[in-house]
């Protein structure tokens, strides 16, 4: 039992170190976004090309992914090992696929690669639905245990 407590302390220490590093990553992605936005704004005389929008969306999604990952690491640092952390990891996966789709040059991409991205997106969506189902079921069970669970249901239920 002492070994398990020692491991959890080690896990929390590693999570805190990773969280500190993620602060740097978030700041770098924010700087990259601000720089790309500034370059697009200062080039106002020229019409914005699609590649400029791709770059801006790439930077935004990179910052969001970094924030979500930092949030997941923060949950781990707090010792919170519940479905919220699993949901966060799935959302990061969905964001990564969306980021890939935005940056994708369709003319230079094979159909098999697009089918793989679609399958990945569908699988992540299915996982998100399953996590939501399990989470809502756990919340319902928790409410039932608090209210006693032995009560008869009314006609409105």
PDB file of C-alpha atoms in Angstrom:
ATOM      1  CA  UNK A   1       0.000   0.000   0.000  1.00  0.00           C
ATOM      2  CA  UNK A   2       2.889   2.334   0.768  1.00  0.00           C
ATOM      3  CA  UNK A   3       4.235   1.718  -2.743  1.00  0.00           C
ATOM      4  CA  UNK A   4       0.926   2.823  -4.279  1.00  0.00           C
ATOM      5  CA  UNK A   5       0.968   6.092  -2.321  1.00  0.00           C
ATOM      6  CA  UNK A   6       4.559   6.652  -3.380  1.00  0.00           C
ATOM      7  CA  UNK A   7       3.620   6.086  -7.014  1.00  0.00           C
ATOM      8  CA  UNK A   8       0.702   8.562  -6.815  1.00  0.00           C
ATOM      9  CA  UNK A   9       3.047  11.170  -5.356  1.00  0.00           C
ATOM     10  CA  UNK A  10       5.519  10.509  -8.179  1.00  0.00           C
ATOM     11  CA  UNK A  11       2.690  10.786 -10.728  1.00  0.00           C
ATOM     12  CA  UNK A  12       1.591  14.119  -9.289  1.00  0.00           C
ATOM     13  CA  UNK A  13       5.172  15.431  -9.303  1.00  0.00           C
ATOM     14  CA  UNK A  14       5.589  14.481 -12.965  1.00  0.00           C
ATOM     15  CA  UNK A  15       2.196  16.043 -13.787  1.00  0.00           C
ATOM     16  CA  UNK A  16       3.242  19.316 -12.115  1.00  0.00           C
ATOM     17  CA  UNK A  17       6.490  19.383 -14.090  1.00  0.00           C
ATOM     18  CA  UNK A  18       4.578  18.694 -17.321  1.00  0.00           C
ATOM     19  CA  UNK A  19       2.057  21.392 -16.447  1.00  0.00           C
ATOM     20  CA  UNK A  20       4.874  23.896 -15.986  1.00  0.00           C
ATOM     21  CA  UNK A  21       6.207  22.913 -19.425  1.00  0.00           C
ATOM     22  CA  UNK A  22       2.730  23.222 -20.926  1.00  0.00           C
ATOM     23  CA  UNK A  23       2.589  26.841 -19.763  1.00  0.00           C
ATOM     24  CA  UNK A  24       5.572  27.458 -22.027  1.00  0.00           C
ATOM     25  CA  UNK A  25       3.917  25.586 -24.910  1.00  0.00           C
ATOM     26  CA  UNK A  26       0.690  27.578 -24.516  1.00  0.00           C
ATOM     27  CA  UNK A  27       2.646  30.822 -24.480  1.00  0.00           C
ATOM     28  CA  UNK A  28       4.532  29.774 -27.628  1.00  0.00           C
ATOM     29  CA  UNK A  29       1.312  28.895 -29.451  1.00  0.00           C
ATOM     30  CA  UNK A  30      -0.237  32.187 -28.341  1.00  0.00           C
ATOM     31  CA  UNK A  31       2.813  34.092 -29.593  1.00  0.00           C
ATOM     32  CA  UNK A  32       2.668  32.212 -32.898  1.00  0.00           C
ATOM     33  CA  UNK A  33      -1.024  33.073 -33.303  1.00  0.00           C
ATOM     34  CA  UNK A  34      -0.491  36.742 -32.447  1.00  0.00           C
ATOM     35  CA  UNK A  35       2.447  36.968 -34.839  1.00  0.00           C
ATOM     36  CA  UNK A  36       0.482  35.336 -37.701  1.00  0.00           C
ATOM     37  CA  UNK A  37      -2.486  37.631 -37.012  1.00  0.00           C
ATOM     38  CA  UNK A  38      -0.236  40.688 -36.950  1.00  0.00           C
ATOM     39  CA  UNK A  39       1.367  39.718 -40.243  1.00  0.00           C
ATOM     40  CA  UNK A  40      -2.067  39.251 -41.813  1.00  0.00           C
ATOM     41  CA  UNK A  41      -3.254  42.621 -40.503  1.00  0.00           C
ATOM     42  CA  UNK A  42      -0.167  44.526 -41.611  1.00  0.00           C
ATOM     43  CA  UNK A  43      -0.551  43.103 -45.094  1.00  0.00           C
ATOM     44  CA  UNK A  44      -3.956  44.765 -45.456  1.00  0.00           C
ATOM     45  CA  UNK A  45      -3.182  46.149 -48.907  1.00  0.00           C
ATOM     46  CA  UNK A  46      -3.115  42.620 -50.308  1.00  0.00           C
ATOM     47  CA  UNK A  47      -6.168  40.368 -50.409  1.00  0.00           C
ATOM     48  CA  UNK A  48      -5.983  37.529 -47.896  1.00  0.00           C
ATOM     49  CA  UNK A  49      -5.309  34.230 -49.537  1.00  0.00           C
ATOM     50  CA  UNK A  50      -6.705  30.922 -48.342  1.00  0.00           C
ATOM     51  CA  UNK A  51      -3.267  29.869 -47.084  1.00  0.00           C
ATOM     52  CA  UNK A  52      -3.248  32.856 -44.701  1.00  0.00           C
ATOM     53  CA  UNK A  53      -6.576  31.702 -43.235  1.00  0.00           C
ATOM     54  CA  UNK A  54      -5.209  28.175 -42.982  1.00  0.00           C
ATOM     55  CA  UNK A  55      -2.247  29.485 -41.024  1.00  0.00           C
ATOM     56  CA  UNK A  56      -4.467  31.503 -38.670  1.00  0.00           C
ATOM     57  CA  UNK A  57      -6.810  28.575 -38.012  1.00  0.00           C
ATOM     58  CA  UNK A  58      -3.812  26.284 -37.537  1.00  0.00           C
ATOM     59  CA  UNK A  59      -2.423  28.616 -34.885  1.00  0.00           C
ATOM     60  CA  UNK A  60      -5.801  28.941 -33.124  1.00  0.00           C
ATOM     61  CA  UNK A  61      -6.325  25.188 -33.041  1.00  0.00           C
ATOM     62  CA  UNK A  62      -2.743  24.617 -31.875  1.00  0.00           C
ATOM     63  CA  UNK A  63      -3.383  26.987 -28.955  1.00  0.00           C
ATOM     64  CA  UNK A  64      -6.699  25.287 -28.115  1.00  0.00           C
ATOM     65  CA  UNK A  65      -5.092  21.833 -28.251  1.00  0.00           C
ATOM     66  CA  UNK A  66      -2.278  23.042 -25.974  1.00  0.00           C
ATOM     67  CA  UNK A  67      -4.814  24.485 -23.511  1.00  0.00           C
ATOM     68  CA  UNK A  68      -6.870  21.277 -23.500  1.00  0.00           C
ATOM     69  CA  UNK A  69      -3.756  19.186 -22.956  1.00  0.00           C
ATOM     70  CA  UNK A  70      -2.690  21.489 -20.113  1.00  0.00           C
ATOM     71  CA  UNK A  71      -6.166  21.084 -18.618  1.00  0.00           C
ATOM     72  CA  UNK A  72      -5.850  17.296 -18.784  1.00  0.00           C
ATOM     73  CA  UNK A  73      -2.426  17.428 -17.122  1.00  0.00           C
ATOM     74  CA  UNK A  74      -3.856  19.758 -14.461  1.00  0.00           C
ATOM     75  CA  UNK A  75      -6.574  17.197 -13.726  1.00  0.00           C
ATOM     76  CA  UNK A  76      -3.886  14.536 -13.356  1.00  0.00           C
ATOM     77  CA  UNK A  77      -1.862  16.801 -11.055  1.00  0.00           C
ATOM     78  CA  UNK A  78      -4.918  17.187  -8.825  1.00  0.00           C
ATOM     79  CA  UNK A  79      -5.349  13.411  -8.712  1.00  0.00           C
ATOM     80  CA  UNK A  80      -8.612  13.588 -10.644  1.00  0.00           C
ATOM     81  CA  UNK A  81      -8.826  10.313 -12.571  1.00  0.00           C
ATOM     82  CA  UNK A  82     -12.409  10.343 -13.752  1.00  0.00           C
ATOM     83  CA  UNK A  83     -14.266  10.429 -17.026  1.00  0.00           C
ATOM     84  CA  UNK A  84     -13.633  14.151 -17.373  1.00  0.00           C
ATOM     85  CA  UNK A  85      -9.983  13.409 -18.096  1.00  0.00           C
ATOM     86  CA  UNK A  86     -10.907  10.758 -20.666  1.00  0.00           C
ATOM     87  CA  UNK A  87     -13.322  13.195 -22.303  1.00  0.00           C
ATOM     88  CA  UNK A  88     -10.589  15.832 -22.461  1.00  0.00           C
ATOM     89  CA  UNK A  89      -8.211  13.431 -24.216  1.00  0.00           C
ATOM     90  CA  UNK A  90     -10.920  12.495 -26.750  1.00  0.00           C
ATOM     91  CA  UNK A  91     -11.651  16.176 -27.410  1.00  0.00           C
ATOM     92  CA  UNK A  92      -7.926  16.738 -28.013  1.00  0.00           C
ATOM     93  CA  UNK A  93      -8.047  13.935 -30.588  1.00  0.00           C
ATOM     94  CA  UNK A  94     -11.060  15.491 -32.301  1.00  0.00           C
ATOM     95  CA  UNK A  95      -9.338  18.883 -32.387  1.00  0.00           C
ATOM     96  CA  UNK A  96      -6.197  17.308 -33.851  1.00  0.00           C
ATOM     97  CA  UNK A  97      -8.237  15.670 -36.633  1.00  0.00           C
ATOM     98  CA  UNK A  98     -10.058  18.939 -37.349  1.00  0.00           C
ATOM     99  CA  UNK A  99      -6.708  20.747 -37.455  1.00  0.00           C
ATOM    100  CA  UNK A 100      -5.419  18.181 -39.933  1.00  0.00           C
ATOM    101  CA  UNK A 101      -8.535  18.632 -42.091  1.00  0.00           C
ATOM    102  CA  UNK A 102      -8.091  22.407 -42.160  1.00  0.00           C
ATOM    103  CA  UNK A 103      -4.456  22.135 -43.204  1.00  0.00           C
ATOM    104  CA  UNK A 104      -5.114  19.393 -45.727  1.00  0.00           C
ATOM    105  CA  UNK A 105      -4.368  20.016 -49.376  1.00  0.00           C
ATOM    106  CA  UNK A 106      -7.111  17.917 -50.954  1.00  0.00           C
ATOM    107  CA  UNK A 107      -5.479  17.959 -54.387  1.00  0.00           C
ATOM    108  CA  UNK A 108      -2.401  16.178 -53.025  1.00  0.00           C
ATOM    109  CA  UNK A 109      -4.165  13.709 -50.706  1.00  0.00           C
ATOM    110  CA  UNK A 110      -5.169  10.132 -51.415  1.00  0.00           C
ATOM    111  CA  UNK A 111      -8.666   8.815 -50.905  1.00  0.00           C
ATOM    112  CA  UNK A 112      -7.369   6.210 -48.480  1.00  0.00           C
ATOM    113  CA  UNK A 113      -5.918   8.942 -46.265  1.00  0.00           C
ATOM    114  CA  UNK A 114      -9.231  10.840 -46.304  1.00  0.00           C
ATOM    115  CA  UNK A 115     -11.100   7.620 -45.478  1.00  0.00           C
ATOM    116  CA  UNK A 116      -8.698   7.049 -42.578  1.00  0.00           C
ATOM    117  CA  UNK A 117      -9.320  10.560 -41.252  1.00  0.00           C
ATOM    118  CA  UNK A 118     -13.073  10.034 -41.568  1.00  0.00           C
ATOM    119  CA  UNK A 119     -12.846   6.711 -39.717  1.00  0.00           C
ATOM    120  CA  UNK A 120     -10.762   8.350 -36.990  1.00  0.00           C
ATOM    121  CA  UNK A 121     -13.272  11.170 -36.636  1.00  0.00           C
ATOM    122  CA  UNK A 122     -16.208   8.728 -36.450  1.00  0.00           C
ATOM    123  CA  UNK A 123     -14.388   6.575 -33.875  1.00  0.00           C
ATOM    124  CA  UNK A 124     -13.579   9.593 -31.704  1.00  0.00           C
ATOM    125  CA  UNK A 125     -17.167  10.797 -31.985  1.00  0.00           C
ATOM    126  CA  UNK A 126     -18.414   7.363 -30.953  1.00  0.00           C
ATOM    127  CA  UNK A 127     -16.065   7.353 -27.980  1.00  0.00           C
ATOM    128  CA  UNK A 128     -17.292  10.783 -26.951  1.00  0.00           C
ATOM    129  CA  UNK A 129     -20.912   9.567 -27.087  1.00  0.00           C
ATOM    130  CA  UNK A 130     -20.003   6.483 -25.002  1.00  0.00           C
ATOM    131  CA  UNK A 131     -18.213   8.589 -22.385  1.00  0.00           C
ATOM    132  CA  UNK A 132     -21.228  10.907 -22.216  1.00  0.00           C
ATOM    133  CA  UNK A 133     -23.525   7.903 -21.791  1.00  0.00           C
ATOM    134  CA  UNK A 134     -21.407   6.419 -18.980  1.00  0.00           C
ATOM    135  CA  UNK A 135     -21.067   9.824 -17.289  1.00  0.00           C
ATOM    136  CA  UNK A 136     -24.817  10.492 -17.380  1.00  0.00           C
ATOM    137  CA  UNK A 137     -25.455   6.968 -16.069  1.00  0.00           C
ATOM    138  CA  UNK A 138     -23.034   7.530 -13.164  1.00  0.00           C
ATOM    139  CA  UNK A 139     -24.691  10.852 -12.333  1.00  0.00           C
ATOM    140  CA  UNK A 140     -28.117   9.182 -12.410  1.00  0.00           C
ATOM    141  CA  UNK A 141     -26.870   6.401 -10.110  1.00  0.00           C
ATOM    142  CA  UNK A 142     -25.367   8.982  -7.746  1.00  0.00           C
ATOM    143  CA  UNK A 143     -28.676  10.879  -7.595  1.00  0.00           C
ATOM    144  CA  UNK A 144     -30.547   7.635  -6.975  1.00  0.00           C
ATOM    145  CA  UNK A 145     -28.244   6.671  -4.093  1.00  0.00           C
ATOM    146  CA  UNK A 146     -28.632  10.128  -2.522  1.00  0.00           C
ATOM    147  CA  UNK A 147     -32.437  10.062  -2.679  1.00  0.00           C
ATOM    148  CA  UNK A 148     -32.615   6.530  -1.329  1.00  0.00           C
ATOM    149  CA  UNK A 149     -33.408   4.746  -4.562  1.00  0.00           C
ATOM    150  CA  UNK A 150     -36.353   2.868  -3.048  1.00  0.00           C
ATOM    151  CA  UNK A 151     -38.966   5.502  -3.787  1.00  0.00           C
ATOM    152  CA  UNK A 152     -41.791   4.787  -6.200  1.00  0.00           C
ATOM    153  CA  UNK A 153     -41.785   6.778  -9.384  1.00  0.00           C
ATOM    154  CA  UNK A 154     -44.546   9.229 -10.029  1.00  0.00           C
ATOM    155  CA  UNK A 155     -46.621   9.201 -13.216  1.00  0.00           C
ATOM    156  CA  UNK A 156     -44.671  12.185 -14.580  1.00  0.00           C
ATOM    157  CA  UNK A 157     -41.316  10.261 -14.619  1.00  0.00           C
TER     158      UNK A 157
END
